[in-house]
C-alpha atoms as one frame of an Amber mdcrd trajectory, in Angstrom:
protein
 -19.384 -53.342   4.421 -18.714 -55.421   7.535 -21.764 -56.648   9.424 -22.033
 -57.717  13.077 -22.518 -61.427  13.628 -25.819 -62.959  14.772 -27.847 -60.290
  12.964 -30.946 -60.941  10.907 -30.454 -59.329   7.504 -33.087 -58.043   5.171
 -31.930 -58.164   1.536 -32.924 -55.679  -1.178 -32.623 -55.742  -4.962 -31.938
 -59.482  -4.890 -33.652 -60.461  -8.144 -31.159 -61.972 -10.599 -29.592 -59.641
 -13.184 -31.356 -61.171 -16.228 -34.787 -61.072 -14.558 -34.156 -57.436 -13.675
 -33.179 -56.540 -17.238 -36.290 -58.239 -18.615 -38.520 -56.459 -16.093 -36.872
 -53.141 -16.965 -38.452 -51.341 -14.029 -37.036 -49.693 -10.922 -38.846 -50.518
  -7.685 -38.854 -47.465  -5.440 -39.913 -46.723  -1.908 -40.282 -43.510   0.100
 -42.250 -42.312   3.102 -42.110 -38.630   2.084 -45.438 -37.401   0.750 -44.394
 -34.234  -1.068 -42.808 -33.134  -4.363 -40.540 -36.190  -4.176 -43.461 -38.642
  -4.354 -44.844 -36.799  -7.407 -41.465 -37.037  -9.181 -40.954 -40.730  -8.346
 -44.481 -41.722  -9.422 -44.162 -39.889 -12.754 -40.761 -41.337 -13.643 -41.091
 -43.722 -16.628 -40.508 -47.363 -15.694 -40.464 -46.741 -11.935 -42.861 -48.743
  -9.778 -43.853 -47.910  -6.202 -43.319 -50.550  -3.510 -45.483 -50.507  -0.391
 -44.712 -51.792   3.115 -42.203 -54.670   3.163 -41.859 -55.205  -0.585 -38.389
 -55.454  -2.133 -36.988 -52.203  -3.522 -34.123 -51.050  -5.715 -34.240 -47.375
  -4.714 -35.227 -46.005  -1.298 -35.446 -42.294  -0.503 -35.434 -43.010   3.204
 -35.580 -40.775   6.236 -32.629 -40.703   8.618 -34.477 -42.634  11.361 -34.821
 -45.665   9.015 -31.100 -45.441   8.311 -30.186 -45.433  11.985 -32.357 -48.453
  12.763 -31.825 -50.600   9.648 -28.664 -49.781   7.693 -26.263 -51.930   9.706
 -28.303 -55.100   9.178 -29.532 -54.604   5.625 -27.914 -56.437   2.714 -28.117
 -54.494  -0.544 -27.422 -55.805  -4.021 -24.906 -54.004  -6.276 -27.425 -51.750
  -8.077 -29.457 -50.683  -5.003 -29.338 -47.009  -3.906 -30.448 -45.154  -0.765
 -30.598 -41.406  -0.170 -28.258 -40.930   2.824 -24.759 -41.872   3.917 -24.664
 -43.944   7.101 -23.124 -41.196   9.283 -24.274 -38.116   7.364 -24.533 -36.284
  10.722 -20.758 -35.640  10.642 -21.626 -32.804   8.252 -25.258 -32.079   9.110
 -25.205 -31.890  12.927 -24.162 -28.321  13.763 -21.637 -29.291  16.462 -19.996
 -32.095  14.440 -19.771 -29.892  11.347 -17.812 -27.254  13.288 -15.560 -29.858
  14.984 -14.714 -31.412  11.610 -14.046 -28.014  10.010 -11.797 -26.936  12.920
  -9.844 -30.198  12.678  -9.541 -29.889   8.880  -8.315 -26.295   9.215  -5.523
 -27.428  11.592  -4.601 -30.230   9.195  -4.385 -27.780   6.262  -2.217 -25.413
   8.312   0.202 -28.267   9.094   0.308 -29.646   5.561  -0.127 -26.590   3.298
   0.445 -23.490   5.441  -1.622 -20.658   6.899  -2.780 -19.244   3.571  -4.469
 -22.508   2.587  -5.910 -22.964   6.105  -7.450 -19.471   5.903  -9.703 -20.796
   3.117 -11.634 -22.541   5.913 -12.496 -19.242   7.640 -16.101 -19.251   6.475
 -17.956 -20.210   9.668 -18.562 -17.899  12.633 -16.762 -18.502  15.950 -18.670
 -21.390  17.528 -18.729 -23.234  20.873 -20.528 -26.452  21.764 -22.724 -26.100
  24.803 -22.695 -27.076  27.575 -19.302 -28.866  27.188 -17.400 -25.755  25.987
 -19.235 -23.344  28.269 -16.072 -22.101  30.049 -14.241 -21.485  26.752 -17.298
 -19.612  25.533 -17.410 -17.409  28.661 -13.729 -16.525  28.136 -14.448 -15.462
  24.528 -17.652 -13.664  25.528 -15.769 -11.484  28.036 -13.195 -10.479  25.410
 -15.945  -8.864  23.285 -18.654  -7.504  25.580 -21.831  -6.225  23.938 -21.733
  -8.307  20.745 -24.646 -10.556  19.782 -24.540 -14.361  19.964 -27.006 -16.928
  18.660 -27.882 -20.244  20.334 -28.973 -23.184  18.171 -29.899 -26.744  19.182
 -27.530 -29.098  17.334 -30.122 -31.574  16.088 -33.242 -29.540  15.375 -34.376
 -27.769  12.214 -36.840 -25.148  10.918 -35.652 -22.542  13.429 -36.856 -24.499
  16.475 -35.147 -23.664  19.785 -33.031 -20.775  18.402 -32.541 -17.529  20.346
 -30.207 -14.505  20.340 -28.532 -13.034  23.432 -26.037 -10.405  24.582 -25.809
 -11.044  28.334 -24.270 -13.970  30.196 -27.331 -13.950  32.417 -29.420 -15.143
  29.451 -27.149 -18.116  28.945 -27.168 -18.928  32.654 -30.976 -18.938  32.588
 -30.799 -21.305  29.594 -28.333 -23.534  31.459 -30.635 -23.766  34.480 -33.562
 -24.470  32.175 -31.848 -27.361  30.375 -30.185 -29.026  33.360 -32.468 -31.841
  34.385 -34.670 -31.400  31.285 -34.768 -34.727  29.497 -34.629 -34.579  25.725
 -36.900 -36.697  23.532 -35.828 -40.282  22.857 -34.437 -39.263  19.430 -32.398
 -36.396  20.905 -31.151 -38.689  23.666 -30.005 -41.270  21.133 -28.227 -38.631
  19.058 -26.616 -37.091  22.136 -25.177 -40.441  23.338 -22.242 -40.124  20.970
 -18.622 -41.041  21.384 -15.687 -40.256  19.159 -14.473 -43.296  17.261 -10.932
 -44.127  16.198 -11.186 -42.371  12.811 -12.093 -39.065  14.459 -15.791 -39.506
  13.633 -18.750 -39.826  15.943 -20.534 -43.101  16.596 -24.215 -42.755  17.515
 -25.009 -46.471  17.735 -26.376 -47.267  21.175 -26.243 -50.721  22.750 -28.761
 -52.205  25.188 -26.299 -52.101  28.070 -25.789 -48.320  27.853 -27.262 -47.095
  31.096 -25.565 -43.740  31.380 -27.580 -40.724  32.436 -29.344 -38.956  29.553
 -27.399 -35.722  28.910 -28.934 -32.300  28.392 -29.784 -31.261  24.851 -26.661
 -29.946  23.122 -26.571 -26.482  21.586 -23.993 -24.404  19.767 -23.329 -20.793
  20.738 -22.251 -18.939  17.626 -21.172 -15.380  17.064 -24.109 -13.692  15.321
 -23.277 -11.968  12.030 -24.344  -8.422  12.862 -23.695  -6.961   9.390 -25.746
  -9.135   6.996 -26.215  -7.971   3.419 -29.737  -6.529   3.207 -32.095  -6.255
   0.258 -35.008  -3.875   0.805 -33.854  -3.604   4.420 -34.449  -7.314   5.001
 -32.104 -10.108   5.976 -31.902 -13.283   3.868 -29.890 -16.448   3.474 -29.290
 -18.690   0.460 -30.337 -22.319   0.038 -27.999 -24.132  -2.354 -28.163 -27.814
  -3.355 -25.113 -30.097  -3.534 -25.379 -33.754  -4.567 -22.631 -36.113  -3.341
 -22.393 -39.453  -5.133 -19.243 -40.664  -3.375 -16.819 -39.498  -0.664 -13.904
 -41.755  -1.620 -13.173 -40.536  -4.199 -15.083 -37.288  -3.601 -17.564 -36.765
  -6.439 -19.883 -33.767  -5.985 -22.398 -31.953  -8.201 -23.704 -28.385  -7.740
 -27.243 -27.432  -8.812 -27.674 -24.232 -10.827 -30.918 -23.209  -9.127 -31.605
 -22.371  -5.507 -33.184 -19.476  -3.687 -32.740 -16.606  -1.252 -35.091 -16.799
   1.765 -36.032 -13.415   3.201 -37.251 -12.429   6.619 -40.645 -10.746   6.625
 -39.597  -7.815   8.814 -36.946  -5.123   8.300 -33.598  -5.903   9.933 -32.598
  -4.232  13.190 -30.285  -5.198  16.050 -32.431  -3.297  18.544 -34.946  -6.169
  18.848 -32.986  -9.396  19.176 -36.054 -11.281  20.468 -38.015 -10.872  17.216
 -37.624 -14.134  15.245 -39.330 -12.610  12.177 -36.357 -10.207  11.896 -33.501
 -12.643  12.473 -34.621 -16.113  11.270 -35.207 -16.643   7.552 -36.622 -20.206
   7.806 -39.886 -20.461   5.844 -41.346 -22.501   8.746 -40.830 -19.416  10.963
 -41.730 -16.702   8.433 -45.049 -18.242   7.380 -46.357 -17.805  10.947 -45.825
 -14.028  10.656 -49.143 -12.092  10.823 -48.451 -10.278   7.520 -47.035 -13.246
   5.570 -48.504 -13.609   2.038 -48.524 -17.280   0.905 -48.661 -16.343  -2.814
 -45.958 -13.707  -2.536 -43.828 -15.767  -0.148 -40.346 -14.670   0.933 -38.145
 -16.183  -1.778 -36.099 -15.054  -4.755 -34.699 -17.531  -7.248 -30.872 -17.488
  -7.344 -30.794 -16.190 -10.939 -32.671 -13.059  -9.826 -30.374 -12.671  -6.825
 -27.232 -12.991  -8.944 -28.535 -10.433 -11.469 -29.426  -8.018  -8.658 -25.914
  -8.236  -7.177 -24.291  -7.810 -10.610 -26.295  -4.624 -11.230 -25.235  -3.253
  -7.817 -21.606  -4.384  -7.564 -20.543  -5.446 -11.066 -19.900  -8.947 -12.496
 -16.347  -9.295 -11.083 -17.459  -8.882  -7.454 -20.237 -11.419  -8.075 -17.800
 -13.924  -9.664 -15.565 -13.601  -6.576 -18.520 -14.135  -4.211 -19.747 -17.230
  -6.060 -16.197 -18.593  -6.283 -15.913 -18.161  -2.478 -19.150 -20.136  -2.133
 -17.692 -22.946  -4.297 -14.784 -23.028  -1.839 -17.253 -23.482   1.062 -18.927
 -26.475  -0.619 -15.642 -28.239  -1.398 -13.804 -27.532   1.876 -16.801 -28.586
   3.990 -17.061 -31.891   2.080 -13.309 -32.469   2.324 -13.489 -31.862   6.101
 -15.669 -34.985   6.508 -14.262 -37.034   3.629 -12.261 -39.345   5.886 -14.922
 -39.838   8.557 -18.035 -40.395   6.427 -18.602 -44.048   5.591 -18.439 -43.935
   1.785 -20.749 -46.782   0.841 -21.343 -47.342  -2.895 -25.092 -47.734  -2.281
 -25.415 -44.221  -0.847 -25.853 -40.743  -2.269 -26.971 -37.546  -0.556 -28.649
 -34.316  -1.620 -27.532 -31.616   0.840 -29.179 -28.249   1.402 -26.490 -25.655
   2.220 -27.520 -22.490   4.088 -25.230 -19.553   3.279 -25.377 -16.008   4.673
 -23.771 -13.071   2.814 -22.446 -10.102   4.809 -22.112  -6.462   3.751 -18.553
  -7.097   2.503 -19.919  -9.793   0.150 -18.277 -12.519   2.237 -20.247 -15.785
   2.364 -20.664 -17.620   5.699 -21.693 -21.247   6.143 -24.571 -21.462   8.630
 -25.405 -25.153   8.334 -25.822 -28.133   6.025 -29.108 -30.056   5.910 -29.271
 -33.802   5.214 -33.022 -33.600   4.551 -33.626 -30.223   2.899 -37.342 -29.423
   2.671 -38.911 -30.875  -0.463 -42.320 -29.378   0.301 -43.161 -26.488  -2.022
 -44.251 -23.104  -0.651 -45.306 -21.674  -4.062 -45.730 -22.679  -7.730 -42.199
 -21.423  -8.522 -40.833 -23.393  -5.558 -42.665 -26.532  -6.753 -41.119 -26.212
 -10.219 -37.621 -25.746  -8.778 -37.916 -28.784  -6.487 -39.483 -30.976  -9.181
 -36.617 -30.198 -11.603 -34.017 -30.599  -8.817 -35.346 -34.075  -7.925 -35.726
 -35.203 -11.544 -32.103 -34.214 -12.181 -30.960 -35.906  -8.952 -32.486 -39.149
 -10.265 -30.790 -38.590 -13.649 -27.380 -38.335 -11.900 -28.066 -41.329  -9.602
 -28.850 -43.110 -12.896 -30.706 -46.253 -11.810 -31.444 -46.815 -15.514 -27.716
 -47.093 -16.329 -27.789 -44.600 -19.216 -24.797 -42.383 -18.368 -21.161 -43.060
 -19.314 -19.704 -41.640 -16.060 -17.761 -38.994 -18.025 -20.526 -36.357 -18.027
 -19.719 -32.892 -16.638 -23.325 -31.746 -16.780 -26.628 -33.564 -16.290 -29.684
 -31.280 -16.467 -29.282 -28.550 -13.858 -26.342 -30.298 -12.142 -22.709 -29.438
 -12.924 -19.919 -31.753 -11.760 -17.739 -29.486  -9.600 -15.397 -32.063  -8.028
 -14.291 -35.450  -9.312 -11.403 -36.470  -7.033 -10.127 -32.972  -7.891 -11.507
 -29.748  -9.383 -13.362 -30.010 -12.704 -12.657 -27.528 -15.509 -15.503 -25.585
 -17.119 -13.866 -25.865 -20.544 -14.848 -28.894 -22.634 -11.881 -31.181 -23.153
  -9.581 -29.072 -20.930  -7.434 -30.965 -18.396  -8.752 -30.699 -14.817  -5.633
 -29.054 -13.385  -6.461 -26.130 -11.088  -2.768 -25.062 -10.985  -3.184 -23.734
 -14.530  -3.494 -19.947 -14.531  -6.640 -19.763 -16.687  -8.495 -22.588 -14.886
 -12.226 -21.924 -14.333 -14.212 -24.296 -12.104 -17.193 -26.062 -13.645 -19.862
 -24.307 -11.551 -22.786 -22.201 -12.779 -24.729 -21.364  -9.607 -27.409 -18.753
 -10.313 -26.727 -18.912 -14.071 -29.138 -19.871 -16.854 -30.558 -23.349 -16.334
 -31.555 -24.633 -19.789 -31.874 -28.127 -18.358 -34.580 -29.448 -20.719 -32.537
 -28.610 -23.812 -29.369 -30.063 -22.245 -31.115 -33.313 -21.216 -32.577 -33.765
 -24.718 -29.114 -33.378 -26.253 -27.484 -35.601 -23.618 -29.884 -38.534 -23.939
 -29.993 -38.265 -27.759 -26.183 -38.413 -27.811 -26.104 -41.371 -25.368 -28.678
 -43.231 -27.468 -26.586 -42.614 -30.586 -23.456 -43.956 -28.872 -25.373 -47.039
 -27.719 -26.636 -47.773 -31.259 -23.167 -47.257 -32.729 -21.594 -49.720 -30.293
 -24.284 -52.430 -30.667
């Protein structure tokens, strides 16, 4: 990684190899006081580092990354939990720009049929810069519903639905002259760099006027699949260990998040109807904390199979696999693929009445706070397995297709579900190595995996 000159560098993981082996511990740091802290503190041989102590593993927040990454030296074994410019995938406007560009590239290189595999995000415009293009599209389809989302906020903050241009004009007047927070201003001061990515580093001599907060206007999916009359979306976890080559794992568990109120298009101002974020739903007057608004993905998959049959469900889940891979490929060339970085993404997927999945957004910091006992168990297992794949202990061979609840779905190409089968997707009977919403017998699998690895180690020593 190149570093600017005249910088003061902080080094991490600098103890010599032999000393590290003798110590046999992993020094970790995090500022997140939730399920993650519980998992890290209970991991055998891991030791917490406070304040400015040296660390080997840092589950950092994105603000630390922005301020420190470019002048931090990290030893070979050190790992941190975000890629330097993760926002290429996780900022709503950049995600859409990258997907649109990737779709054009696929059309040029592989034809329209292949490009059509990227048609999984609703028609989207960046506001205010694409306002005139949006107005043109809006007038072609009068009466349909649109949704406005701030590009860099989460938990449903700042989102609203509209059907009249007047509403958007009121929003425009409201945001002109409104200064965003310092964080939003820093994120908004972005330019496109030579590789087609976005550079959010700001220098001291940047004195340009602070722009208005950016939003995206997106066509609202008016025909969501409903269960019990309620709208929901899916939260799915994807772990990326490298972008070049692309190496991505899909977690078997996840959940459907339901709105608390029956779906209707007659009240577009009611956030309890249209937004499924737990942060929004738990403020509903009739929200039950114990009952919550979540189904585990296994239950969801079984429900769909009983309604529509296993073939329709296989097709739906295969279409979701396509979303994960194509979205990662769309940013593969612009994300800085640093060997010290990994990232656990939270994908938000909406299913419509035709069983078509739509990508709503990708989160770089999916919530690790539990909303129920079941949620706590899911997130604890998810994080334990993330640490198994990151493998600070150096136990894995690198040839594993499954580690706990994670299945390797892409390893510089599609991965076959069949043991020992060649990973060639052109083969007619090829089945991708994904098991989303299937049985997660992770404890049994981990026991077998680590027993086998131990046996191999003894045999070779």
